[in-house]
Structures are given as structure tokens and as C-alpha cells.
């Protein structure tokens, strides 16, 4: 019988581990910490900018609205006129001497100026008696008179 012919390239080779295709980048711990801190600070900065822009936008909306409203209420500094202390129905605080107030021309109710001005950015009537106290001025400079006969106002 003939002996098999052994070819050396067909002999099994000893197994050895293959080198990794892409070795992971290992950063020192301090660099990882610095990177995490940088990402956190960037996130905080973005949030602060977003909050500030939102506040600025709300203030500009309030200014724009106040340009379109002619509030029919006089501004005065509250003084002592006897024992009848008044309370602002919006913030529920007593109106102190010297505070800026608004007295509604249509109904005579008195409120802190800042409180009622904020109220008028949302509503156009007295918070106590619901009497319409604002005149709405639209962009074409047409004016609707203030009266309790208007159930709704259109700009």
C-alpha cells in the first residue's frame, strides 16, 4: 500500500489568539471626569440660556399687549383716608400708604398697580365686578369703547 503523501501546508497550525481589529481607546480617569464635567456644564448653560430667552420673550409679549391696551384706570399713591383700609382683591394684601394703585374709572375699585396691570394682560374686566375696564386698540388703530355691553372683544 502506498503511504499517504503529507503536505506541510495542510498540517494543522498551533492556535493563537487573533489580534483585535480595533482596540478600544482607554482614556485616563481624569480625562473621563473632565469630559463628563464639560458635558454637564454645557447642558446647564443651554438650560440657563433657554430660561432667560423665555423670560425675555414673556416680558416683550407683556409690553406688546400693554401697547394695545388703554387701561381706563387712574394711577395714584394710596393715602390714609380714614379707617377704611382696602385690600387688593388680586394679591389679597392690604394696600399700604404710598403704594402705587389704580382706581377703575368704570366701577371705582382699587388695586395695586402691578397686580392689576398683570391681570389686564389676561383679562379686560374688573376682577371684582367683571365690568369691562379696558379699551382694545387693534393694529389699524380702531378703538372699541369700554362698556359692559361688549360680551367679547375682537382684535
PDB file of C-alpha atoms in Angstrom, residues 1-150:
ATOM      1  CA  UNK A   1       0.000   0.000   0.000  1.00  0.00           C
ATOM      2  CA  UNK A   2       1.071   3.320  -0.618  1.00  0.00           C
ATOM      3  CA  UNK A   3       1.687   5.745   2.157  1.00  0.00           C
ATOM      4  CA  UNK A   4      -0.240   8.971   2.128  1.00  0.00           C
ATOM      5  CA  UNK A   5       1.611  11.978   0.977  1.00  0.00           C
ATOM      6  CA  UNK A   6       1.684  14.634   3.630  1.00  0.00           C
ATOM      7  CA  UNK A   7       1.926  18.120   2.506  1.00  0.00           C
ATOM      8  CA  UNK A   8       3.337  20.516   5.125  1.00  0.00           C
ATOM      9  CA  UNK A   9       0.892  23.335   4.369  1.00  0.00           C
ATOM     10  CA  UNK A  10      -2.057  21.066   5.197  1.00  0.00           C
ATOM     11  CA  UNK A  11      -0.816  20.242   8.632  1.00  0.00           C
ATOM     12  CA  UNK A  12      -2.763  21.900  11.445  1.00  0.00           C
ATOM     13  CA  UNK A  13      -1.144  25.021  12.815  1.00  0.00           C
ATOM     14  CA  UNK A  14      -0.967  25.800  16.503  1.00  0.00           C
ATOM     15  CA  UNK A  15      -3.855  28.049  17.540  1.00  0.00           C
ATOM     16  CA  UNK A  16      -3.011  31.539  18.713  1.00  0.00           C
ATOM     17  CA  UNK A  17      -5.396  34.384  19.572  1.00  0.00           C
ATOM     18  CA  UNK A  18      -6.161  36.783  16.781  1.00  0.00           C
ATOM     19  CA  UNK A  19      -5.198  40.395  17.347  1.00  0.00           C
ATOM     20  CA  UNK A  20      -8.196  42.672  17.947  1.00  0.00           C
ATOM     21  CA  UNK A  21      -9.368  44.543  14.891  1.00  0.00           C
ATOM     22  CA  UNK A  22      -9.992  47.810  16.731  1.00  0.00           C
ATOM     23  CA  UNK A  23      -8.598  48.224  20.164  1.00  0.00           C
ATOM     24  CA  UNK A  24     -10.787  50.411  22.422  1.00  0.00           C
ATOM     25  CA  UNK A  25      -9.397  53.797  23.361  1.00  0.00           C
ATOM     26  CA  UNK A  26      -8.836  53.862  27.056  1.00  0.00           C
ATOM     27  CA  UNK A  27      -8.659  57.358  28.495  1.00  0.00           C
ATOM     28  CA  UNK A  28      -7.176  58.109  31.854  1.00  0.00           C
ATOM     29  CA  UNK A  29      -9.823  58.503  34.564  1.00  0.00           C
ATOM     30  CA  UNK A  30      -9.118  62.220  34.995  1.00  0.00           C
ATOM     31  CA  UNK A  31      -9.840  62.922  31.314  1.00  0.00           C
ATOM     32  CA  UNK A  32     -13.127  60.980  31.528  1.00  0.00           C
ATOM     33  CA  UNK A  33     -14.113  63.036  34.563  1.00  0.00           C
ATOM     34  CA  UNK A  34     -13.205  66.259  32.779  1.00  0.00           C
ATOM     35  CA  UNK A  35     -15.249  65.233  29.741  1.00  0.00           C
ATOM     36  CA  UNK A  36     -18.309  64.411  31.885  1.00  0.00           C
ATOM     37  CA  UNK A  37     -17.999  67.710  33.754  1.00  0.00           C
ATOM     38  CA  UNK A  38     -17.728  69.611  30.466  1.00  0.00           C
ATOM     39  CA  UNK A  39     -20.866  67.931  29.101  1.00  0.00           C
ATOM     40  CA  UNK A  40     -22.768  68.685  32.319  1.00  0.00           C
ATOM     41  CA  UNK A  41     -21.725  72.353  32.279  1.00  0.00           C
ATOM     42  CA  UNK A  42     -22.714  72.642  28.625  1.00  0.00           C
ATOM     43  CA  UNK A  43     -26.158  71.232  29.442  1.00  0.00           C
ATOM     44  CA  UNK A  44     -26.592  73.680  32.341  1.00  0.00           C
ATOM     45  CA  UNK A  45     -25.539  76.578  30.095  1.00  0.00           C
ATOM     46  CA  UNK A  46     -28.093  75.585  27.448  1.00  0.00           C
ATOM     47  CA  UNK A  47     -30.849  75.388  30.081  1.00  0.00           C
ATOM     48  CA  UNK A  48     -29.960  78.814  31.527  1.00  0.00           C
ATOM     49  CA  UNK A  49     -29.992  80.396  28.067  1.00  0.00           C
ATOM     50  CA  UNK A  50     -33.366  78.796  27.290  1.00  0.00           C
ATOM     51  CA  UNK A  51     -34.862  80.073  30.557  1.00  0.00           C
ATOM     52  CA  UNK A  52     -33.534  83.602  30.034  1.00  0.00           C
ATOM     53  CA  UNK A  53     -34.831  83.713  26.469  1.00  0.00           C
ATOM     54  CA  UNK A  54     -38.238  82.537  27.670  1.00  0.00           C
ATOM     55  CA  UNK A  55     -38.428  85.266  30.312  1.00  0.00           C
ATOM     56  CA  UNK A  56     -37.333  87.911  27.835  1.00  0.00           C
ATOM     57  CA  UNK A  57     -39.998  86.696  25.401  1.00  0.00           C
ATOM     58  CA  UNK A  58     -42.717  86.839  28.076  1.00  0.00           C
ATOM     59  CA  UNK A  59     -41.701  90.392  29.009  1.00  0.00           C
ATOM     60  CA  UNK A  60     -41.773  91.506  25.383  1.00  0.00           C
ATOM     61  CA  UNK A  61     -45.232  89.920  24.945  1.00  0.00           C
ATOM     62  CA  UNK A  62     -46.435  91.819  28.030  1.00  0.00           C
ATOM     63  CA  UNK A  63     -45.035  95.101  26.646  1.00  0.00           C
ATOM     64  CA  UNK A  64     -46.665  94.461  23.265  1.00  0.00           C
ATOM     65  CA  UNK A  65     -50.002  93.779  24.922  1.00  0.00           C
ATOM     66  CA  UNK A  66     -49.784  96.908  27.069  1.00  0.00           C
ATOM     67  CA  UNK A  67     -49.206  98.947  23.890  1.00  0.00           C
ATOM     68  CA  UNK A  68     -52.519  97.624  22.532  1.00  0.00           C
ATOM     69  CA  UNK A  69     -54.478  98.322  25.739  1.00  0.00           C
ATOM     70  CA  UNK A  70     -55.616 101.673  27.007  1.00  0.00           C
ATOM     71  CA  UNK A  71     -56.391 100.941  30.648  1.00  0.00           C
ATOM     72  CA  UNK A  72     -59.270 103.093  31.827  1.00  0.00           C
ATOM     73  CA  UNK A  73     -57.971 103.490  35.370  1.00  0.00           C
ATOM     74  CA  UNK A  74     -56.092 106.308  37.038  1.00  0.00           C
ATOM     75  CA  UNK A  75     -52.784 105.731  38.847  1.00  0.00           C
ATOM     76  CA  UNK A  76     -52.303 107.273  42.288  1.00  0.00           C
ATOM     77  CA  UNK A  77     -50.345 106.795  45.517  1.00  0.00           C
ATOM     78  CA  UNK A  78     -52.583 105.320  48.191  1.00  0.00           C
ATOM     79  CA  UNK A  79     -53.048 107.514  51.266  1.00  0.00           C
ATOM     80  CA  UNK A  80     -54.859 107.255  54.578  1.00  0.00           C
ATOM     81  CA  UNK A  81     -58.459 108.470  54.128  1.00  0.00           C
ATOM     82  CA  UNK A  82     -59.944 107.469  57.450  1.00  0.00           C
ATOM     83  CA  UNK A  83     -60.192 103.945  58.860  1.00  0.00           C
ATOM     84  CA  UNK A  84     -61.377 102.172  55.715  1.00  0.00           C
ATOM     85  CA  UNK A  85     -58.277 100.126  54.805  1.00  0.00           C
ATOM     86  CA  UNK A  86     -58.582  98.494  51.406  1.00  0.00           C
ATOM     87  CA  UNK A  87     -57.359  95.113  50.268  1.00  0.00           C
ATOM     88  CA  UNK A  88     -56.146  94.281  46.769  1.00  0.00           C
ATOM     89  CA  UNK A  89     -58.504  91.553  45.552  1.00  0.00           C
ATOM     90  CA  UNK A  90     -55.801  90.088  43.314  1.00  0.00           C
ATOM     91  CA  UNK A  91     -52.925  89.518  45.762  1.00  0.00           C
ATOM     92  CA  UNK A  92     -55.142  89.711  48.886  1.00  0.00           C
ATOM     93  CA  UNK A  93     -52.668  92.061  50.614  1.00  0.00           C
ATOM     94  CA  UNK A  94     -53.706  95.236  52.372  1.00  0.00           C
ATOM     95  CA  UNK A  95     -52.944  98.357  50.359  1.00  0.00           C
ATOM     96  CA  UNK A  96     -50.373 100.345  52.317  1.00  0.00           C
ATOM     97  CA  UNK A  97     -49.906 104.100  52.371  1.00  0.00           C
ATOM     98  CA  UNK A  98     -47.764 105.359  49.488  1.00  0.00           C
ATOM     99  CA  UNK A  99     -48.179 102.273  47.262  1.00  0.00           C
ATOM    100  CA  UNK A 100     -48.973 102.812  43.570  1.00  0.00           C
ATOM    101  CA  UNK A 101     -52.574 101.871  42.876  1.00  0.00           C
ATOM    102  CA  UNK A 102     -55.106 102.011  40.066  1.00  0.00           C
ATOM    103  CA  UNK A 103     -58.701 103.080  40.577  1.00  0.00           C
ATOM    104  CA  UNK A 104     -61.079 101.777  37.934  1.00  0.00           C
ATOM    105  CA  UNK A 105     -63.000 104.638  36.292  1.00  0.00           C
ATOM    106  CA  UNK A 106     -65.995 102.462  35.470  1.00  0.00           C
ATOM    107  CA  UNK A 107     -66.566 100.843  38.871  1.00  0.00           C
ATOM    108  CA  UNK A 108     -64.311 102.621  41.400  1.00  0.00           C
ATOM    109  CA  UNK A 109     -62.489  99.500  42.670  1.00  0.00           C
ATOM    110  CA  UNK A 110     -58.845  99.951  43.740  1.00  0.00           C
ATOM    111  CA  UNK A 111     -55.953  97.513  43.183  1.00  0.00           C
ATOM    112  CA  UNK A 112     -52.151  97.547  43.367  1.00  0.00           C
ATOM    113  CA  UNK A 113     -50.888  98.932  40.041  1.00  0.00           C
ATOM    114  CA  UNK A 114     -48.584  95.961  39.369  1.00  0.00           C
ATOM    115  CA  UNK A 115     -51.296  93.434  40.274  1.00  0.00           C
ATOM    116  CA  UNK A 116     -53.982  94.924  38.045  1.00  0.00           C
ATOM    117  CA  UNK A 117     -51.552  95.525  35.170  1.00  0.00           C
ATOM    118  CA  UNK A 118     -50.646  91.805  35.200  1.00  0.00           C
ATOM    119  CA  UNK A 119     -54.379  90.998  35.427  1.00  0.00           C
ATOM    120  CA  UNK A 120     -55.048  93.094  32.320  1.00  0.00           C
ATOM    121  CA  UNK A 121     -52.532  91.070  30.308  1.00  0.00           C
ATOM    122  CA  UNK A 122     -55.037  88.197  30.553  1.00  0.00           C
ATOM    123  CA  UNK A 123     -58.446  89.747  31.311  1.00  0.00           C
ATOM    124  CA  UNK A 124     -60.094  93.031  30.293  1.00  0.00           C
ATOM    125  CA  UNK A 125     -62.539  93.408  33.164  1.00  0.00           C
ATOM    126  CA  UNK A 126     -62.536  94.301  36.862  1.00  0.00           C
ATOM    127  CA  UNK A 127     -61.661  91.222  38.943  1.00  0.00           C
ATOM    128  CA  UNK A 128     -64.399  92.064  41.469  1.00  0.00           C
ATOM    129  CA  UNK A 129     -67.459  93.143  39.481  1.00  0.00           C
ATOM    130  CA  UNK A 130     -66.498  91.977  35.948  1.00  0.00           C
ATOM    131  CA  UNK A 131     -67.132  95.435  34.449  1.00  0.00           C
ATOM    132  CA  UNK A 132     -65.128  95.945  31.265  1.00  0.00           C
ATOM    133  CA  UNK A 133     -62.393  98.475  32.061  1.00  0.00           C
ATOM    134  CA  UNK A 134     -60.051  98.368  29.063  1.00  0.00           C
ATOM    135  CA  UNK A 135     -60.209  99.771  25.595  1.00  0.00           C
ATOM    136  CA  UNK A 136     -58.769  97.417  22.993  1.00  0.00           C
ATOM    137  CA  UNK A 137     -56.802  99.102  20.232  1.00  0.00           C
ATOM    138  CA  UNK A 138     -56.168  96.931  17.192  1.00  0.00           C
ATOM    139  CA  UNK A 139     -53.336  97.334  14.694  1.00  0.00           C
ATOM    140  CA  UNK A 140     -55.401  99.504  12.360  1.00  0.00           C
ATOM    141  CA  UNK A 141     -55.846 101.996  15.222  1.00  0.00           C
ATOM    142  CA  UNK A 142     -59.595 101.371  15.504  1.00  0.00           C
ATOM    143  CA  UNK A 143     -60.794 101.673  19.084  1.00  0.00           C
ATOM    144  CA  UNK A 144     -63.618  99.811  20.778  1.00  0.00           C
ATOM    145  CA  UNK A 145     -65.179 101.822  23.605  1.00  0.00           C
ATOM    146  CA  UNK A 146     -65.129 100.316  27.069  1.00  0.00           C
ATOM    147  CA  UNK A 147     -68.562  99.246  28.184  1.00  0.00           C
ATOM    148  CA  UNK A 148     -70.137  96.311  29.930  1.00  0.00           C
ATOM    149  CA  UNK A 149     -72.314  95.768  26.848  1.00  0.00           C
ATOM    150  CA  UNK A 150     -69.479  94.032  24.945  1.00  0.00           C
TER     151      UNK A 150
END
